[in-house]
Amino acid sequence: MTAIYDCSVDSQLLTGMRLARGAIGRGELVVIPTDTVYGVAADAFDAAAVARLLEAKGRERTSPPPVLIPGIPTLDALASEVPGAVRRLVEEFWPGGLTIILHAQPSLQWDLGETRGTVALRMPANPIALELLSETGPLAVSSANLSGQPSATTATDAEVMLGDSVTVYLDGGPAGEGYEAIGERPGDTSSTIVDATGLAGDGGVMRIVRAGVISRERIAEVVGEDMLAPVGEAATDDPFAEAADVPAVADEGAASDEPAASDDPAVADEGVPSGEGAASDDPADLDGPATSGDHAASARDTADDGADAAAS
């Protein structure tokens, strides 16, 4: 029977973290607390583990999971470009309830699903999650619930829905209590998802594809209203928005007919990537290994380098 480890008890915290690291290393699933909602986590560089995560939630490859990271250095390792506006946002809101969609490094041969070459990234504000991330490297993490059901805010809620599909449950107490539930559903404390891939061109803007705990007003205070797509502008076909369990929106405007992505934890969970193969435009890459050993090791090394800063 799958056990829930109470991380407020030192002995259970040590045991739970040790077992969680082992489970991630074997390609199994772990439920972790984040600052927004509970997330179900898998090794982002293990294609079979990511597929197992999607299967446990009842999702297809068209709903790829976001990736949680331990710090800003890992952002540069996984994204092909980080515009200045994005750096200002992460400096203000990370660790915290903001998920950013960026173009993924093309050299990363991971497979998160049909991401169209993008990745949704978030640094959670939870010490248990950050400690695990500092030891495992980037984790594919989606909200610890069955697709279509409310996001889990306790480990028990997650266990009821996911059961034995998860090897280890880490109980860090109720999630989301540090935020006002201003998302699209009553009581929802999922992260806000911002698609920044539009900044690649001249005059490009960012688009809020899911309203969450970080309001549009707070984002505009950091980057300026002119950097955000107009409220009510039609939502784009964003795979990370499709991964959510709430209606996708464009800058908190009109809802899309597509199912939205409650990550969170990104996506987040906190619950957002886009591309025909997590980070490659070549469909053939999806049939190959889940990761290039060199690139995976490099990303994990970068994550380790930023772990101390991330955990603060």
Tab-separated table of C-alpha atoms in Angstrom:
chain	number	residue	atom	x	y	z
A	1	MET	CA	0.000	0.000	0.000
A	2	THR	CA	1.294	3.465	-0.879
A	3	ALA	CA	2.254	5.466	2.209
A	4	ILE	CA	1.745	9.136	3.016
A	5	TYR	CA	4.727	10.670	4.835
A	6	ASP	CA	4.009	13.535	7.242
A	7	CYS	CA	6.845	15.962	6.550
A	8	SER	CA	6.185	17.852	9.788
A	9	VAL	CA	7.670	14.839	11.603
A	10	ASP	CA	11.448	14.745	11.160
A	11	SER	CA	11.722	10.965	10.896
A	12	GLN	CA	8.943	10.765	8.299
A	13	LEU	CA	10.405	13.707	6.367
A	14	LEU	CA	13.788	11.986	6.087
A	15	THR	CA	12.240	8.664	5.095
A	16	GLY	CA	9.764	10.216	2.685
A	17	MET	CA	12.390	12.325	0.922
A	18	ARG	CA	14.740	9.349	0.590
A	19	LEU	CA	11.987	7.189	-0.883
A	20	ALA	CA	10.825	10.014	-3.144
A	21	ARG	CA	14.321	10.442	-4.592
A	22	GLY	CA	14.526	6.727	-5.213
A	23	ALA	CA	11.101	6.613	-6.842
A	24	ILE	CA	11.940	9.503	-9.196
A	25	GLY	CA	15.193	7.753	-10.124
A	26	ARG	CA	13.248	4.590	-11.030
A	27	GLY	CA	10.815	6.487	-13.247
A	28	GLU	CA	7.943	6.314	-10.741
A	29	LEU	CA	5.534	9.017	-9.592
A	30	VAL	CA	5.678	11.082	-6.405
A	31	VAL	CA	3.113	13.522	-5.003
A	32	ILE	CA	4.655	16.667	-3.555
A	33	PRO	CA	3.341	19.813	-1.870
A	34	THR	CA	3.804	23.166	-3.559
A	35	ASP	CA	2.783	26.658	-2.564
A	36	THR	CA	-0.266	26.537	-4.862
A	37	VAL	CA	-1.677	22.991	-5.027
A	38	TYR	CA	-0.291	19.462	-4.649
A	39	GLY	CA	1.507	18.122	-7.693
A	40	VAL	CA	2.246	14.701	-9.105
A	41	ALA	CA	5.877	14.618	-10.199
A	42	ALA	CA	8.037	12.581	-12.585
A	43	ASP	CA	11.571	12.874	-13.951
A	44	ALA	CA	11.256	15.420	-16.766
A	45	PHE	CA	13.988	13.608	-18.724
A	46	ASP	CA	12.318	10.180	-18.547
A	47	ALA	CA	9.741	9.862	-21.337
A	48	ALA	CA	8.213	6.703	-19.855
A	49	ALA	CA	7.797	8.422	-16.478
A	50	VAL	CA	6.104	11.436	-18.081
A	51	ALA	CA	3.783	9.089	-19.989
A	52	ARG	CA	2.995	7.362	-16.686
A	53	LEU	CA	2.109	10.741	-15.161
A	54	LEU	CA	-0.298	11.578	-17.979
A	55	GLU	CA	-1.874	8.134	-17.760
A	56	ALA	CA	-2.376	8.448	-13.992
A	57	LYS	CA	-4.237	11.742	-14.496
A	58	GLY	CA	-6.237	10.490	-17.463
A	59	ARG	CA	-4.669	12.901	-19.946
A	60	GLU	CA	-3.319	12.652	-23.480
A	61	ARG	CA	0.005	13.845	-24.899
A	62	THR	CA	-1.816	16.957	-26.101
A	63	SER	CA	-1.885	18.106	-22.451
A	64	PRO	CA	1.831	18.224	-21.556
A	65	PRO	CA	2.849	18.890	-17.938
A	66	PRO	CA	4.757	21.982	-16.816
A	67	VAL	CA	8.246	21.615	-15.358
A	68	LEU	CA	9.176	22.708	-11.833
A	69	ILE	CA	12.741	23.920	-11.318
A	70	PRO	CA	14.837	24.796	-8.254
A	71	GLY	CA	16.037	28.229	-9.364
A	72	ILE	CA	16.580	30.834	-12.056
A	73	PRO	CA	19.875	29.281	-13.299
A	74	THR	CA	17.836	26.276	-14.467
A	75	LEU	CA	15.548	28.629	-16.387
A	76	ASP	CA	18.494	29.591	-18.596
A	77	ALA	CA	19.453	25.925	-19.051
A	78	LEU	CA	16.005	24.860	-20.279
A	79	ALA	CA	14.771	27.915	-22.224
A	80	SER	CA	16.373	28.926	-25.509
A	81	GLU	CA	15.947	32.625	-24.721
A	82	VAL	CA	14.782	34.518	-21.640
A	83	PRO	CA	13.586	38.027	-22.577
A	84	GLY	CA	14.187	40.911	-20.192
A	85	ALA	CA	10.488	41.177	-19.349
A	86	VAL	CA	10.461	37.541	-18.261
A	87	ARG	CA	13.524	38.077	-16.076
A	88	ARG	CA	11.740	40.937	-14.335
A	89	LEU	CA	8.710	38.730	-13.718
A	90	VAL	CA	10.650	35.818	-12.258
A	91	GLU	CA	12.735	38.144	-10.096
A	92	GLU	CA	9.483	39.524	-8.679
A	93	PHE	CA	7.335	36.388	-8.416
A	94	TRP	CA	9.718	33.425	-8.058
A	95	PRO	CA	9.629	31.381	-6.049
A	96	GLY	CA	5.865	31.629	-6.309
A	97	GLY	CA	2.665	31.124	-8.224
A	98	LEU	CA	3.712	32.170	-11.728
A	99	THR	CA	4.291	29.736	-14.595
A	100	ILE	CA	6.096	31.037	-17.698
A	101	ILE	CA	5.897	29.455	-21.164
A	102	LEU	CA	9.063	29.885	-23.221
A	103	HIS	CA	10.724	28.281	-26.225
A	104	ALA	CA	12.669	25.240	-25.017
A	105	GLN	CA	16.349	24.643	-25.706
A	106	PRO	CA	16.290	22.691	-29.002
A	107	SER	CA	19.186	20.515	-27.842
A	108	LEU	CA	17.128	19.019	-24.997
A	109	GLN	CA	15.804	15.704	-26.284
A	110	TRP	CA	13.206	15.182	-23.603
A	111	ASP	CA	9.590	14.283	-24.376
A	112	LEU	CA	6.917	16.033	-22.331
A	113	GLY	CA	4.225	15.510	-24.948
A	114	GLU	CA	3.022	17.660	-27.824
A	115	THR	CA	4.605	20.917	-26.697
A	116	ARG	CA	5.425	22.413	-30.103
A	117	GLY	CA	8.910	23.271	-28.935
A	118	THR	CA	7.948	25.155	-25.796
A	119	VAL	CA	8.133	24.487	-22.074
A	120	ALA	CA	6.177	25.843	-19.087
A	121	LEU	CA	8.468	26.563	-16.143
A	122	ARG	CA	7.881	27.468	-12.496
A	123	MET	CA	9.918	27.723	-9.313
A	124	PRO	CA	7.590	26.827	-6.420
A	125	ALA	CA	7.719	28.554	-3.035
A	126	ASN	CA	7.709	25.399	-0.945
A	127	PRO	CA	10.788	24.141	0.950
A	128	ILE	CA	9.946	20.449	0.512
A	129	ALA	CA	9.466	20.799	-3.238
A	130	LEU	CA	12.628	22.900	-3.584
A	131	GLU	CA	14.703	20.431	-1.576
A	132	LEU	CA	13.552	17.544	-3.753
A	133	LEU	CA	14.166	19.559	-6.941
A	134	SER	CA	17.671	20.442	-5.777
A	135	GLU	CA	18.452	16.725	-5.576
A	136	THR	CA	16.584	15.371	-8.609
A	137	GLY	CA	16.803	18.246	-11.076
A	138	PRO	CA	13.806	19.461	-13.127
A	139	LEU	CA	10.566	17.549	-12.570
A	140	ALA	CA	7.518	17.316	-14.813
A	141	VAL	CA	4.734	18.224	-12.394
A	142	SER	CA	1.002	18.487	-12.927
A	143	SER	CA	-1.754	18.983	-10.382
A	144	ALA	CA	-2.252	15.852	-8.278
A	145	ASN	CA	-5.791	15.107	-9.382
A	146	LEU	CA	-7.692	13.200	-12.011
A	147	SER	CA	-8.315	15.311	-15.098
A	148	GLY	CA	-11.517	17.276	-14.684
A	149	GLN	CA	-11.523	17.014	-10.891
A	150	PRO	CA	-10.618	19.832	-8.463
A	151	SER	CA	-6.919	20.290	-7.774
A	152	ALA	CA	-5.740	18.594	-4.591
A	153	THR	CA	-4.771	20.922	-1.754
A	154	THR	CA	-3.841	18.102	0.662
A	155	ALA	CA	-1.895	14.870	0.288
A	156	THR	CA	-4.992	12.929	1.319
A	157	ASP	CA	-7.050	14.546	-1.466
A	158	ALA	CA	-4.365	13.507	-3.950
A	159	GLU	CA	-4.193	9.942	-2.618
A	160	VAL	CA	-7.964	9.508	-2.942
A	161	MET	CA	-7.770	10.385	-6.649
A	162	LEU	CA	-4.421	8.891	-7.691
A	163	GLY	CA	-4.115	5.922	-5.316
A	164	ASP	CA	-1.477	3.296	-6.099
A	165	SER	CA	-0.409	4.954	-9.351
A	166	VAL	CA	1.853	7.060	-7.103
A	167	THR	CA	4.728	5.469	-5.159
A	168	VAL	CA	5.286	8.134	-2.476
A	169	TYR	CA	3.066	10.891	-1.073
A	170	LEU	CA	4.814	13.742	0.753
A	171	ASP	CA	2.429	15.568	3.102
A	172	GLY	CA	3.483	19.170	3.646
A	173	GLY	CA	0.180	20.392	5.054
A	174	PRO	CA	-2.544	22.326	3.214
A	175	ALA	CA	-1.391	23.974	-0.036
A	176	GLY	CA	-2.375	27.392	-1.320
A	177	GLU	CA	-2.967	29.012	2.043
A	178	GLY	CA	-0.554	31.835	1.279
A	179	TYR	CA	-2.581	33.038	-1.704
A	180	GLU	CA	-5.933	34.642	-2.369
A	181	ALA	CA	-8.013	32.319	-4.558
A	182	ILE	CA	-8.526	34.692	-7.472
A	183	GLY	CA	-8.373	32.114	-10.265
A	184	GLU	CA	-11.157	30.953	-12.540
A	185	ARG	CA	-12.887	28.647	-10.067
A	186	PRO	CA	-14.062	29.251	-6.482
A	187	GLY	CA	-11.264	28.341	-4.102
A	188	ASP	CA	-8.756	27.685	-6.909
A	189	THR	CA	-5.153	28.506	-5.970
A	190	SER	CA	-3.463	27.325	-9.159
A	191	SER	CA	-0.585	29.315	-10.623
A	192	THR	CA	-1.055	31.999	-13.237
A	193	ILE	CA	0.240	30.866	-16.627
A	194	VAL	CA	1.847	33.474	-18.889
A	195	ASP	CA	2.847	32.628	-22.464
A	196	ALA	CA	5.958	34.673	-23.230
A	197	THR	CA	6.787	33.009	-26.553
A	198	GLY	CA	5.257	35.995	-28.393
A	199	LEU	CA	8.123	38.204	-27.221
A	200	ALA	CA	10.401	36.590	-29.806
A	201	GLY	CA	9.288	39.052	-32.499
A	202	ASP	CA	9.443	42.851	-32.616
A	203	GLY	CA	6.529	44.393	-30.779
A	204	GLY	CA	5.541	41.051	-29.304
A	205	VAL	CA	3.476	40.746	-26.154
A	206	MET	CA	2.857	38.197	-23.436
A	207	ARG	CA	-0.481	36.466	-23.031
A	208	ILE	CA	-2.110	35.280	-19.824
A	209	VAL	CA	-3.488	31.858	-20.763
A	210	ARG	CA	-4.718	30.985	-17.288
A	211	ALA	CA	-5.681	33.401	-14.543
A	212	GLY	CA	-4.377	32.232	-11.192
A	213	VAL	CA	-2.998	33.516	-7.913
A	214	ILE	CA	-0.846	36.241	-9.527
A	215	SER	CA	-3.215	38.870	-10.928
A	216	ARG	CA	-2.914	40.645	-14.259
A	217	GLU	CA	-2.624	43.905	-12.347
A	218	ARG	CA	0.446	42.706	-10.435
A	219	ILE	CA	2.053	41.449	-13.643
A	220	ALA	CA	1.377	44.788	-15.372
A	221	GLU	CA	2.979	46.628	-12.465
A	222	VAL	CA	6.226	44.792	-13.218
A	223	VAL	CA	6.351	44.793	-17.037
A	224	GLY	CA	3.814	47.434	-18.054
A	225	GLU	CA	0.327	47.006	-19.492
A	226	ASP	CA	1.676	47.450	-23.022
A	227	MET	CA	3.617	44.174	-22.663
A	228	LEU	CA	0.384	42.196	-22.189
A	229	ALA	CA	-2.096	41.159	-24.878
A	230	PRO	CA	-5.396	43.046	-24.542
A	231	VAL	CA	-8.020	41.646	-22.202
A	232	GLY	CA	-10.555	39.617	-24.152
A	233	GLU	CA	-8.279	38.931	-27.123
A	234	ALA	CA	-8.966	35.455	-28.460
A	235	ALA	CA	-6.888	32.753	-26.801
A	236	THR	CA	-4.230	31.069	-28.890
A	237	ASP	CA	-3.988	27.321	-29.391
A	238	ASP	CA	-1.615	26.773	-26.485
A	239	PRO	CA	-0.914	23.177	-25.420
A	240	PHE	CA	-0.232	24.291	-21.872
A	241	ALA	CA	-3.604	25.942	-21.665
A	242	GLU	CA	-5.122	22.708	-22.956
A	243	ALA	CA	-3.452	20.845	-20.123
A	244	ALA	CA	-5.351	22.807	-17.498
A	245	ASP	CA	-8.402	21.571	-15.671
A	246	VAL	CA	-10.094	24.954	-15.898
A	247	PRO	CA	-11.253	26.906	-18.977
A	248	ALA	CA	-8.360	28.508	-20.830
A	249	VAL	CA	-8.492	32.293	-21.006
A	250	ALA	CA	-6.705	35.017	-22.886
A	251	ASP	CA	-5.461	37.558	-20.364
A	252	GLU	CA	-8.351	36.768	-18.050
A	253	GLY	CA	-10.724	37.527	-20.906
A	254	ALA	CA	-13.101	35.289	-22.839
A	255	ALA	CA	-12.817	31.610	-22.086
A	256	SER	CA	-11.810	29.083	-24.687
A	257	ASP	CA	-13.687	25.871	-25.395
A	258	GLU	CA	-10.517	23.915	-24.768
A	259	PRO	CA	-9.962	22.317	-21.382
A	260	ALA	CA	-7.472	24.438	-19.467
A	261	ALA	CA	-4.453	23.268	-17.527
A	262	SER	CA	-4.480	23.275	-13.823
A	263	ASP	CA	-1.009	22.542	-13.232
A	264	ASP	CA	-0.026	23.289	-11.100
A	265	PRO	CA	1.518	23.067	-9.802
A	266	ALA	CA	2.455	25.120	-13.801
A	267	VAL	CA	0.834	24.041	-14.817
A	268	ALA	CA	1.142	23.489	-11.523
A	269	ASP	CA	0.522	23.303	-10.203
A	270	GLU	CA	0.912	24.140	-10.367
A	271	GLY	CA	-0.502	23.308	-14.164
A	272	VAL	CA	1.834	24.593	-20.185
A	273	PRO	CA	4.453	23.775	-23.070
A	274	SER	CA	3.800	23.832	-26.855
A	275	GLY	CA	5.473	21.780	-29.580
A	276	GLU	CA	5.484	18.598	-31.628
A	277	GLY	CA	7.847	16.897	-29.232
A	278	ALA	CA	8.789	18.522	-26.048
A	279	ALA	CA	11.758	20.452	-27.196
A	280	SER	CA	12.429	19.334	-30.693
A	281	ASP	CA	10.754	20.242	-33.950
A	282	ASP	CA	11.741	16.853	-35.337
A	283	PRO	CA	9.025	14.235	-34.685
A	284	ALA	CA	11.668	11.558	-35.019
A	285	ASP	CA	13.144	12.712	-31.734
A	286	LEU	CA	10.008	11.487	-29.987
A	287	ASP	CA	10.788	7.922	-30.952
A	288	GLY	CA	14.306	8.070	-29.581
A	289	PRO	CA	15.625	8.127	-26.040
A	290	ALA	CA	13.783	10.328	-23.579
A	291	THR	CA	16.910	12.337	-22.999
A	292	SER	CA	20.413	12.887	-24.217
A	293	GLY	CA	22.643	11.836	-21.344
A	294	ASP	CA	24.928	14.822	-21.791
A	295	HIS	CA	22.113	17.365	-21.945
A	296	ALA	CA	20.168	15.781	-19.107
A	297	ALA	CA	23.246	15.724	-16.907
A	298	SER	CA	24.012	19.329	-17.809
A	299	ALA	CA	20.514	20.465	-16.899
A	300	ARG	CA	20.650	18.578	-13.619
A	301	ASP	CA	24.093	20.033	-12.849
A	302	THR	CA	22.749	23.513	-13.519
A	303	ALA	CA	19.819	22.802	-11.235
A	304	ASP	CA	22.220	21.716	-8.515
A	305	ASP	CA	24.281	24.882	-8.968
A	306	GLY	CA	21.200	26.988	-8.323
A	307	ALA	CA	19.811	24.876	-5.515
A	308	ASP	CA	21.121	26.939	-2.630
A	309	ALA	CA	19.630	30.120	-4.031
A	310	ALA	CA	16.406	28.334	-4.924
A	311	ALA	CA	15.846	27.023	-1.449
A	312	SER	CA	16.159	30.419	0.182
